[in-house]
Short mmCIF file of C-alpha atoms in Angstrom, two decimals:
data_model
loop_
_atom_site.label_atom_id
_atom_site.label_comp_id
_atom_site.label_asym_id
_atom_site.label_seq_id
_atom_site.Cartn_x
_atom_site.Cartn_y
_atom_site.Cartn_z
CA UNK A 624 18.05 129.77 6.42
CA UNK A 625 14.70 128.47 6.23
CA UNK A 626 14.60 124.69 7.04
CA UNK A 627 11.40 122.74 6.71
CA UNK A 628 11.28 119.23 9.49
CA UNK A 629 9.32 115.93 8.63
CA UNK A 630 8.14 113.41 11.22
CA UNK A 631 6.35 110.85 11.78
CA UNK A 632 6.89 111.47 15.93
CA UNK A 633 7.05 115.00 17.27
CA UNK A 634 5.73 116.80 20.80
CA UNK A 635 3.56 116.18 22.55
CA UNK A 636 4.90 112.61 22.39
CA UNK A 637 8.07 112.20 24.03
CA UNK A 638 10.73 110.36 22.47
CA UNK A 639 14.06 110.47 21.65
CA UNK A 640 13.35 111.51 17.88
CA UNK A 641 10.99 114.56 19.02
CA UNK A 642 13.89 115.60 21.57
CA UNK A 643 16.49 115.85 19.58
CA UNK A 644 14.54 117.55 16.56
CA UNK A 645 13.39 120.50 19.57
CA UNK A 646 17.03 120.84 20.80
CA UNK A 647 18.62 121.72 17.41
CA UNK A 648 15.91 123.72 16.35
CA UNK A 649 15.46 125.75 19.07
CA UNK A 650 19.14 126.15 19.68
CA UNK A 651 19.54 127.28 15.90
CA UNK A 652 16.10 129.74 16.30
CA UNK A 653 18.07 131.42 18.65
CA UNK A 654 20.93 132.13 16.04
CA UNK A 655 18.17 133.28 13.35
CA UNK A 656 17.46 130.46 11.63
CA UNK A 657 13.47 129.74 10.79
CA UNK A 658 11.79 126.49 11.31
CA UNK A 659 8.75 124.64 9.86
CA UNK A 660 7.52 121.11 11.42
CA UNK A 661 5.43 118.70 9.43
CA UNK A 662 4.70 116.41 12.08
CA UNK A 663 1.14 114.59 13.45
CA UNK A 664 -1.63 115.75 15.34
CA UNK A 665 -2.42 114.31 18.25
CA UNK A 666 -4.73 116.05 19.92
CA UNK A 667 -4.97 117.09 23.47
CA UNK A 668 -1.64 119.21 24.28
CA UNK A 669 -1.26 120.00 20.88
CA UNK A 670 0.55 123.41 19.62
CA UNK A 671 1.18 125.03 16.27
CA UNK A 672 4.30 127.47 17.95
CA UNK A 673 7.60 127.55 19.60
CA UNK A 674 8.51 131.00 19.94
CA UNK A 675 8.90 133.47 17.19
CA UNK A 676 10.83 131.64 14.64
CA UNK A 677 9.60 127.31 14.84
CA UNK A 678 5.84 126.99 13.50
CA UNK A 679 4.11 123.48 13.22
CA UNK A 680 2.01 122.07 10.71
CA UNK A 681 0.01 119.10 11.95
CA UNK A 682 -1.68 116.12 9.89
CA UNK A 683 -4.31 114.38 10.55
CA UNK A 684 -3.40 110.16 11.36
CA UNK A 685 -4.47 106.99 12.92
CA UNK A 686 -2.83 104.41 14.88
CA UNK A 687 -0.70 101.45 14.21
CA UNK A 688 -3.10 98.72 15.39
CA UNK A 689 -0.07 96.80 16.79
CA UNK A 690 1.76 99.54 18.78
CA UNK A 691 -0.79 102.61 19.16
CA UNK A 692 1.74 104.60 20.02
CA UNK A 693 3.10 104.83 16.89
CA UNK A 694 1.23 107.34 14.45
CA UNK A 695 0.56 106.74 10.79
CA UNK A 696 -0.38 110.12 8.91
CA UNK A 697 -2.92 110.10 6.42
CA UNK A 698 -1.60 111.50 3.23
CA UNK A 699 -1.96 115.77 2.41
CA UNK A 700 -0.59 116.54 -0.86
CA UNK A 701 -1.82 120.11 -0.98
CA UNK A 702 -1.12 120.39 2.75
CA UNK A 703 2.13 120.00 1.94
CA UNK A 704 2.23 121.48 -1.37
CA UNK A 705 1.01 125.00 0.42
CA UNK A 706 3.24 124.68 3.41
CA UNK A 707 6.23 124.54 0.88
CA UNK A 708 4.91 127.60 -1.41
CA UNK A 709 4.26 129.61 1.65
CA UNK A 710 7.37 128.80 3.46
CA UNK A 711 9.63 128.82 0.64
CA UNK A 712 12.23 126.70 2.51
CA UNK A 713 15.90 126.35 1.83
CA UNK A 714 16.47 122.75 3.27
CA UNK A 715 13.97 119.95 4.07
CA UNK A 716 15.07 117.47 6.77
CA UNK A 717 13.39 114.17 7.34
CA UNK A 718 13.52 112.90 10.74
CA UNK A 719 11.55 109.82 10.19
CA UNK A 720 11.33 106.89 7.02
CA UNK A 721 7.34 106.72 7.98
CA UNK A 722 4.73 108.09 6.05
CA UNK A 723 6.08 111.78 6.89
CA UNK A 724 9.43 111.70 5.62
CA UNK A 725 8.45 109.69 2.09
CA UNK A 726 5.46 112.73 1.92
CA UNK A 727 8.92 115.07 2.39
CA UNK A 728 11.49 113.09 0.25
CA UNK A 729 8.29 113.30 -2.70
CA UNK A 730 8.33 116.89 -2.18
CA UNK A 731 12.06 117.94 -1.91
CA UNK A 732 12.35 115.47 -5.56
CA UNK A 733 9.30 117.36 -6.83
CA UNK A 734 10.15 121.00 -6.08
CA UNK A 735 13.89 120.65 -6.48
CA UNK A 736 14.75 121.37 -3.00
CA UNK A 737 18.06 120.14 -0.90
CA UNK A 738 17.38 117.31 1.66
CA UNK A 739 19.51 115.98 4.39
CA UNK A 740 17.62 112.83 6.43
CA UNK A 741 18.72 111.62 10.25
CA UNK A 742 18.76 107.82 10.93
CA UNK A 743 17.20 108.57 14.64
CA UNK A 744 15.87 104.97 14.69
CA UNK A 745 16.83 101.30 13.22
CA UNK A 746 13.32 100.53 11.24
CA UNK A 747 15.34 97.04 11.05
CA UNK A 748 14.58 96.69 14.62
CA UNK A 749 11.13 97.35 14.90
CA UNK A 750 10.08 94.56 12.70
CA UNK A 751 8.12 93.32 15.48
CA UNK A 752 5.60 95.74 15.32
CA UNK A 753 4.85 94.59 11.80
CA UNK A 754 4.58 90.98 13.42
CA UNK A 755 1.60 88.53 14.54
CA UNK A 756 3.77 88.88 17.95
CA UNK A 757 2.98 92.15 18.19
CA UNK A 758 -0.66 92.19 16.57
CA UNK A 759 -2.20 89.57 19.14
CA UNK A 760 -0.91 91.94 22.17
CA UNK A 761 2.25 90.44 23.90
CA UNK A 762 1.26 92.31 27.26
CA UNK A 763 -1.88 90.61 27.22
CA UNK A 764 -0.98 87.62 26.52
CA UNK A 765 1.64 87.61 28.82
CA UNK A 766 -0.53 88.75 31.74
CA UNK A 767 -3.12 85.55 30.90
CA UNK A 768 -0.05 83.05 31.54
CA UNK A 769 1.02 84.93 34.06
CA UNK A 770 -2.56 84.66 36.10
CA UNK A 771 -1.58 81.27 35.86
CA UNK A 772 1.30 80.81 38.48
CA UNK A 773 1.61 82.39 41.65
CA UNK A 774 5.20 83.13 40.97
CA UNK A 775 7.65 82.28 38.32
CA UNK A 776 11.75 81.38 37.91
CA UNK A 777 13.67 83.24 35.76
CA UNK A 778 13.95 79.75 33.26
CA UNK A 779 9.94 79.80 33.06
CA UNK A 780 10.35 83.36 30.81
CA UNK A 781 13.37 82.11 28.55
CA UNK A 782 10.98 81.08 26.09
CA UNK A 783 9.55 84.98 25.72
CA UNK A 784 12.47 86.63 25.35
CA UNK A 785 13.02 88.11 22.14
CA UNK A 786 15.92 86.72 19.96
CA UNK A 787 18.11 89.16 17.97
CA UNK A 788 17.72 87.57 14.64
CA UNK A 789 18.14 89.04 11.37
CA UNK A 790 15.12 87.91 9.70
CA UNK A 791 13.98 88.20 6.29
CA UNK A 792 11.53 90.45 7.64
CA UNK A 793 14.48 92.95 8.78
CA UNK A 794 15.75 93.10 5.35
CA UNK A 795 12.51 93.76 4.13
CA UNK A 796 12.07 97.06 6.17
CA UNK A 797 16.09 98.09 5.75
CA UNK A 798 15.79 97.78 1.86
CA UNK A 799 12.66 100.00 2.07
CA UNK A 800 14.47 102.55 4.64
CA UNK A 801 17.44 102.61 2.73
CA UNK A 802 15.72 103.21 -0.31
CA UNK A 803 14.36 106.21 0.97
CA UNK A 804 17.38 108.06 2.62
CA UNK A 805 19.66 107.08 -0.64
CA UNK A 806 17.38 109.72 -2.01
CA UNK A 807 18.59 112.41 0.36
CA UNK A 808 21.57 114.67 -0.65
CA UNK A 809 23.03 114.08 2.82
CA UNK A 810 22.41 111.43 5.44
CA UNK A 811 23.37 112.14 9.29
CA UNK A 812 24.06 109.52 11.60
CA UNK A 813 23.99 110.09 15.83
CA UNK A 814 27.09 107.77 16.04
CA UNK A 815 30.28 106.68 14.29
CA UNK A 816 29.28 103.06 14.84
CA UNK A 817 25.90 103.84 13.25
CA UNK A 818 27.69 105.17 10.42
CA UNK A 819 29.56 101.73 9.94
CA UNK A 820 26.76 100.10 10.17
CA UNK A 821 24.83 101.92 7.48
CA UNK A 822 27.38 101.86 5.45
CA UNK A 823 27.67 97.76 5.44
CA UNK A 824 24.00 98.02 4.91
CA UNK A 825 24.88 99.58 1.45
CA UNK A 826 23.55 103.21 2.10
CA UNK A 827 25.13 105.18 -1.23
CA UNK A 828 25.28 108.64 0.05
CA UNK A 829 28.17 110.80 2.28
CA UNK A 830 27.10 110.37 5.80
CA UNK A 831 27.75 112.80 8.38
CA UNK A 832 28.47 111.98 12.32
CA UNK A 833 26.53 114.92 14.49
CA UNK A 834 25.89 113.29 18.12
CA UNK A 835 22.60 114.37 19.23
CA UNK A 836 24.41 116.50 22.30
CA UNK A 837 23.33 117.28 25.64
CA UNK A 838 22.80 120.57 27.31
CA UNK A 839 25.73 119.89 30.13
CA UNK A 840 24.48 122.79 32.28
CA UNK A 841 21.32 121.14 32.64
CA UNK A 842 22.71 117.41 33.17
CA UNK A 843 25.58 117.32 35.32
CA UNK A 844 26.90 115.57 38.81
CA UNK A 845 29.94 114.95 40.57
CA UNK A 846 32.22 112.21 40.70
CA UNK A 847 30.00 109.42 43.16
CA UNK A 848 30.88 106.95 45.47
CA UNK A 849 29.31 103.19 46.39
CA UNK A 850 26.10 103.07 48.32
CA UNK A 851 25.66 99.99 50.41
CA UNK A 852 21.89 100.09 49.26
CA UNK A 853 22.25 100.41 45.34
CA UNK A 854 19.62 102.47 43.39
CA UNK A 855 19.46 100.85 40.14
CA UNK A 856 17.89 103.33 37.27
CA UNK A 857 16.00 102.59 33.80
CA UNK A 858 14.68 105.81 31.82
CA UNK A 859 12.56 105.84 28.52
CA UNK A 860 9.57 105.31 26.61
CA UNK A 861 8.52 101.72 28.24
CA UNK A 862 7.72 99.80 24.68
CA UNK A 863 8.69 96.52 23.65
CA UNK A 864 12.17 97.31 21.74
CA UNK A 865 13.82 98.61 24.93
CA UNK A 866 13.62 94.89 26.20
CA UNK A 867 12.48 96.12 29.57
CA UNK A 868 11.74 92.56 30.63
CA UNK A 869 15.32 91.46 30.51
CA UNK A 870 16.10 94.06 32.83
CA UNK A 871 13.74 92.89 35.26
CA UNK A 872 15.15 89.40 35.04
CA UNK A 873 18.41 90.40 35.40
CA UNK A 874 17.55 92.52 38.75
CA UNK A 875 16.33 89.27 40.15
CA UNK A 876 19.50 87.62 39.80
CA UNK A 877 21.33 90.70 41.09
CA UNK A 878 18.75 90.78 44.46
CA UNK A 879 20.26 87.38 44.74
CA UNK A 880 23.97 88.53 45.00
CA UNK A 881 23.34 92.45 46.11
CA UNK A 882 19.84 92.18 48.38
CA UNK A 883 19.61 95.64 49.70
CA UNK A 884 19.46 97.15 45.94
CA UNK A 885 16.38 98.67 43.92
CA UNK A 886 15.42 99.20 40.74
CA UNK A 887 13.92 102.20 39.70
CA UNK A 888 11.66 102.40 36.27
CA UNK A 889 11.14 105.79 34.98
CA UNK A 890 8.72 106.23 31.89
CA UNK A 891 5.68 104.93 30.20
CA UNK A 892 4.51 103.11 27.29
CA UNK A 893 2.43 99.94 26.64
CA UNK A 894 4.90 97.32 28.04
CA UNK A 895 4.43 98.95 31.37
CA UNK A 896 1.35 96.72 32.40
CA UNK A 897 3.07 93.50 31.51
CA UNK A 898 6.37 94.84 33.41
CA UNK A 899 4.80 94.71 36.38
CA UNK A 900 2.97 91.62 36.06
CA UNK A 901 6.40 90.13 35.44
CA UNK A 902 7.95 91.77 38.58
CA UNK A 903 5.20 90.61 40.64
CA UNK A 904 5.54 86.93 39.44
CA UNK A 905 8.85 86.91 39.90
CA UNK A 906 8.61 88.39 43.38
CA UNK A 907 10.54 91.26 43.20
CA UNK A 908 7.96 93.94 43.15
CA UNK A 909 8.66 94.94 46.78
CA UNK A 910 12.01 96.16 45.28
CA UNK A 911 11.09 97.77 41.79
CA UNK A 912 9.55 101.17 41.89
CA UNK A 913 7.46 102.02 38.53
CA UNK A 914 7.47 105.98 38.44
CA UNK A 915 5.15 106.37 35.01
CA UNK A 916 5.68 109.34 32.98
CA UNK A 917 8.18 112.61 34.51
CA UNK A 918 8.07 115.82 32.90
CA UNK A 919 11.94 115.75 31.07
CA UNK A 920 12.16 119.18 32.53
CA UNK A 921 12.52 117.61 35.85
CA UNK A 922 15.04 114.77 34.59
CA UNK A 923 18.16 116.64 35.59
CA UNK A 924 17.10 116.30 39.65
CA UNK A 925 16.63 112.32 39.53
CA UNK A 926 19.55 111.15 38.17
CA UNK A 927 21.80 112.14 40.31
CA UNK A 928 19.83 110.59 43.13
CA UNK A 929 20.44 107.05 41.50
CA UNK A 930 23.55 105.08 41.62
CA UNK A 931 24.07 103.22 38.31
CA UNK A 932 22.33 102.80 34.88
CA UNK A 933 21.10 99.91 33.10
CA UNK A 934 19.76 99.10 29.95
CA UNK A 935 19.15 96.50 27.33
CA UNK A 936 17.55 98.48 24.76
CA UNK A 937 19.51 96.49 21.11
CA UNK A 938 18.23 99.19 18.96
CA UNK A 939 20.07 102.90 20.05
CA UNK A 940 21.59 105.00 17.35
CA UNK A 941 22.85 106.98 20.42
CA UNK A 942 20.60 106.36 23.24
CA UNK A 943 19.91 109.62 24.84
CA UNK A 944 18.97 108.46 28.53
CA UNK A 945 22.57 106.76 28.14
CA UNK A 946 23.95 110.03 27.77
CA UNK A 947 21.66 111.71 30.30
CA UNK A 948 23.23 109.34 32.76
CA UNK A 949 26.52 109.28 32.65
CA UNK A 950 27.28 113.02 32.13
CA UNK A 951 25.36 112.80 35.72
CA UNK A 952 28.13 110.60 36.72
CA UNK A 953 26.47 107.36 37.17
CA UNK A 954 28.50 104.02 35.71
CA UNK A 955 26.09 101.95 33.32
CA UNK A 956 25.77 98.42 31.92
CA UNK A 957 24.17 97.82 28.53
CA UNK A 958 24.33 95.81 25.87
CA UNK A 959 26.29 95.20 23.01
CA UNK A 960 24.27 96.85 20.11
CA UNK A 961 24.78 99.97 17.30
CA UNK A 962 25.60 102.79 19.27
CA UNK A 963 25.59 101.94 23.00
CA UNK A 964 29.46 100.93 23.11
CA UNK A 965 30.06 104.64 22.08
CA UNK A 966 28.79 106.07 25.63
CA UNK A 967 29.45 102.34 27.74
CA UNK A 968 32.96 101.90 27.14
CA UNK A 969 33.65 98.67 28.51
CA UNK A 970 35.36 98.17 31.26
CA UNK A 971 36.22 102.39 31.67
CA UNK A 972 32.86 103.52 32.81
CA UNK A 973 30.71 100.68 32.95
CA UNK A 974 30.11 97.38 31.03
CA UNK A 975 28.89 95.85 27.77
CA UNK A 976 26.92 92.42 27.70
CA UNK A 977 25.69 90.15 25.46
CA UNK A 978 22.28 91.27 24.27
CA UNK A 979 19.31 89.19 26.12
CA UNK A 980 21.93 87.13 27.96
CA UNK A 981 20.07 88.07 31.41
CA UNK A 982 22.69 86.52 33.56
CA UNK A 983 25.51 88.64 31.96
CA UNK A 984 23.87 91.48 32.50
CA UNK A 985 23.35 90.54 36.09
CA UNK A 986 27.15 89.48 36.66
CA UNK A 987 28.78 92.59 35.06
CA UNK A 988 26.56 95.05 37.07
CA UNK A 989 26.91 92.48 40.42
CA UNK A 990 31.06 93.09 39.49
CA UNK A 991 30.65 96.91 39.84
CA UNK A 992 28.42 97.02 43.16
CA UNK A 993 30.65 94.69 45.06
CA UNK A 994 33.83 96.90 43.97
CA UNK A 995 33.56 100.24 45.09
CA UNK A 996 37.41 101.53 43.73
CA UNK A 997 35.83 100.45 40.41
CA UNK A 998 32.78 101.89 41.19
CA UNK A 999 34.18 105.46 41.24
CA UNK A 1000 36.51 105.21 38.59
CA UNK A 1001 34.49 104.26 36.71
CA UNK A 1002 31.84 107.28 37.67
CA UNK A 1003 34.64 109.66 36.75
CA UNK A 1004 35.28 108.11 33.29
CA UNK A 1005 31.29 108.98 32.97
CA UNK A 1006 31.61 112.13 33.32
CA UNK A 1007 34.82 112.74 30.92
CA UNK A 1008 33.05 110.64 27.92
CA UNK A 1009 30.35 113.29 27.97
CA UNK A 1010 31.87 116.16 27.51
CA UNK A 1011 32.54 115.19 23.86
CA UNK A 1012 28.77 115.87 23.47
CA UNK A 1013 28.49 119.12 24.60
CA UNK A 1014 25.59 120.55 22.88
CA UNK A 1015 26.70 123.70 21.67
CA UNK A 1016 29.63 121.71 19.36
CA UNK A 1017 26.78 119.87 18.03
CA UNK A 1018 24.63 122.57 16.74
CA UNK A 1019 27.47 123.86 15.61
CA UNK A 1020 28.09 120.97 13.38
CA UNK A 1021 24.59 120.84 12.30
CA UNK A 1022 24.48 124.42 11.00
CA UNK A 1023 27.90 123.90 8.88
CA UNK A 1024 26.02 120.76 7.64
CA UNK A 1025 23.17 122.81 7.03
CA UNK A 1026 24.84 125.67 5.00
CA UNK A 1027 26.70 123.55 2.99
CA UNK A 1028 23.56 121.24 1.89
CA UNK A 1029 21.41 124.38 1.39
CA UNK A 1030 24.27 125.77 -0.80
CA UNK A 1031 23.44 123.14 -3.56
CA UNK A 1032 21.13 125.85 -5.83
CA UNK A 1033 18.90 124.66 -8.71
CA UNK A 1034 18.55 121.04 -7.64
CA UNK A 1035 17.04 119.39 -10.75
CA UNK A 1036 13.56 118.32 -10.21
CA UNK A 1037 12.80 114.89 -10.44
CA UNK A 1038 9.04 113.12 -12.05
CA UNK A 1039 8.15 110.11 -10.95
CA UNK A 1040 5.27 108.06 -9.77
CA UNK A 1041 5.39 108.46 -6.62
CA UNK A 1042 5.28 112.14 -7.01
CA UNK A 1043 2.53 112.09 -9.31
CA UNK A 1044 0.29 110.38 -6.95
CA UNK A 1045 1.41 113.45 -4.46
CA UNK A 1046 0.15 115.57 -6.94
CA UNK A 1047 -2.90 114.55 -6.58
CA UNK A 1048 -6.22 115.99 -4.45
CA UNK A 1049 -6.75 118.95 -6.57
CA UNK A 1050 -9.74 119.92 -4.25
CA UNK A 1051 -7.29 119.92 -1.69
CA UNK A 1052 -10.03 116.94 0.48
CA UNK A 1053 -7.07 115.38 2.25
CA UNK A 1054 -5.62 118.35 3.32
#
């Protein structure tokens, strides 16, 4: 089969999106299967190959003023159009409900061609990027008050944390994301409790549950036992959704209960500057270690050095560094949100909290440090929930999914104005 990707994230950019789309393709290269990427160009680090049978077409885009890290791509009708007539592909996926994967939703309706779309990420939950919270740079900000106080109590930053609430602005953004995957054939979800989900949302069409998998061979530990000096661990991109900042408070209330522990921060992103303002005012920074960016090629050796996982992240459809952990062994805490009770399972092999509620965090993780018998139990149970995402079953999966989709022949093309506007640029000037 020939199977053409959209995305509005893709390498060099790290991210849980660009990782999974690499895994399954590559893994299904190997079995034959040919591969076309519409994804952005970023510039330095840039390539257009990954071996003989995954090839990369890059747009040109700009930045989201309120979170740079996020790309928008300019539209390329004819790009697009001329990727499609010279690849002739049998399936389009969209990765992303961006700019890329309407530009590929457009094309599959226009040229008749079989689409199956991934709900990677909760658009819902990134409302704040869209906000004046986000536009008059939180980090900033923060690190102005901050200059302010030589230190500051854990109360001082209750009136910064994020609240969960489903605004109007939410349902803005999951009408519009829904809109767009109802027009896939086929929509796949990375979790059975993301399927529920999307399904109360009102999504139409069959959904599919393919975990995102995990190469175990590369990820793997033994069963672990209770250091007296805890090594706490964080991994991921360090942005503003992954509610780094309640972690941070939470370690200071477990320093209070567990003083020999240390947290350690692995990743980077644009929170990081304001994280370690906060650590410092809170003055903890002796005990957090900020690593910045490691190659994910070197992942596998640090997490078995660490003793337990934590997050707070309330927007996972799986959570990859969740799964990364514990099929190293290592018990974990998070929070209850969409998918993370699916690799947490509370009270087995770690513990689920209330989401922002700092000091539950901090108590549930406290419970597991001062209990080592529960400690390796529940490091054992770690290892056992990840072998159900083994990632060979997975690609597995995806190709069934794949062939059956593709299978659909003569798809009737669809007119509309949306795809008449993407007919547009006959001189081909934004391609």
């Amino acid at each position: 089969m020939k199977i053409l990707y959209f995305s509005d994230t893709f390498l060099p950019k790290i991210d849980g999106v660009a990782i999974s789309m690499r895994n399954f393709a590559e893994a299904l290269a190997e079995r034959g299967h040919e591969f076309l990427i519409c994804c952005p160009r970023y510039g330095e680090g840039d390539f257009d190959k990954m071996g003989d049978h995954i090839r990369l077409e890059r747009f040109r885009s700009g930045y989201l003023p309120s979170y740079p890290d996020i790309k928008v791509v300019l539209p390329s009708p004819s790009k697009i159009k001329r990727a499609i007539k010279e690849f002739q592909p049998d399936l389009v996926h969209i990765h992303t409900p961006g700019l890329m994967g309407v530009y590929g939703i457009n094309a599959t309706e226009k040229y008749g061609i079989p689409s199956i779309g991934t709900y990677h990420t909760l658009m819902s939950e990134q409302d704040m990027y869209l906000s004046f919270y986000r536009l008059l740079k939180l980090d900033k900000l923060f690190m102005r008050i901050g200059k302010l106080n030589k230190k500051i109590k854990i109360k001082d930053l209750v009136k910064f944390e994020k609240l969960d609430k489903f605004n109007i602005r939410k349902k803005i953004i999951l009408k519009i994301t829904n809109n767009l995957y109802d027009r896939c054939d086929l929509i796949i979800s990375p979790s059975h409790l993301i399927k529920k989900q999307l399904e109360e949302f009102g999504l139409k069409k069959p959904v599919a549950v393919i975990s995102n998998g995990l190469d175990l061979s590369q990820f793997k530990g033994s069963p672990k036992t209770l250091s007296v000096s805890p090594k706490l661990l964080h991994v991921g991109r360090i942005s503003y959704e992954k509610n780094c900042d309640v972690i941070i408070n939470s370690f200071k209330l477990i320093l209070e209960k567990v003083p020999l522990a240390t947290l350690t921060i692995i990743g980077d992103g644009p929170a990081l500057a304001s994280l370690k303002v906060q650590a410092q005012k809170l003055g903890i920074d002796q005990a957090i270690t900020f690593t910045g960016f490691i190659d994910r090629a070197e992942l596998p050796n640090h997490y078995p050095n660490y003793d337990l996982f934590l997050t707070a992240s309330t927007m996972e459809t799986q959570g990859l560094v969740i799964l990364e952990s514990v099929a190293c062994g290592l018990p974990a805490v998070g929070v209850d949100s969409f998918a993370i009770p699916e690799l947490i399972h509370d009270g087995v092999n770690g513990f689920i909290a209330k989401p922002f509620d700092v000091r539950d965090i901090a108590e549930k993780t406290v419970r597991i440090l001062e209990d080592p018998a529960m400690y390796a139990a529940f490091s054992k149970e770690s290892l056992k929930i990840s072998q159900s995402h083994e990632m060979k079953a997975c690609v597995d999966r995806m190709e069934e999914v794949y062939k059956s989709v593709a299978d659909q022949k003569n798809k009737k093309k669809k007119r509309s104005i949306l795809n008449t506007i993407f007919s547009l640029d006959p001189f081909g000037i934004l391609g």
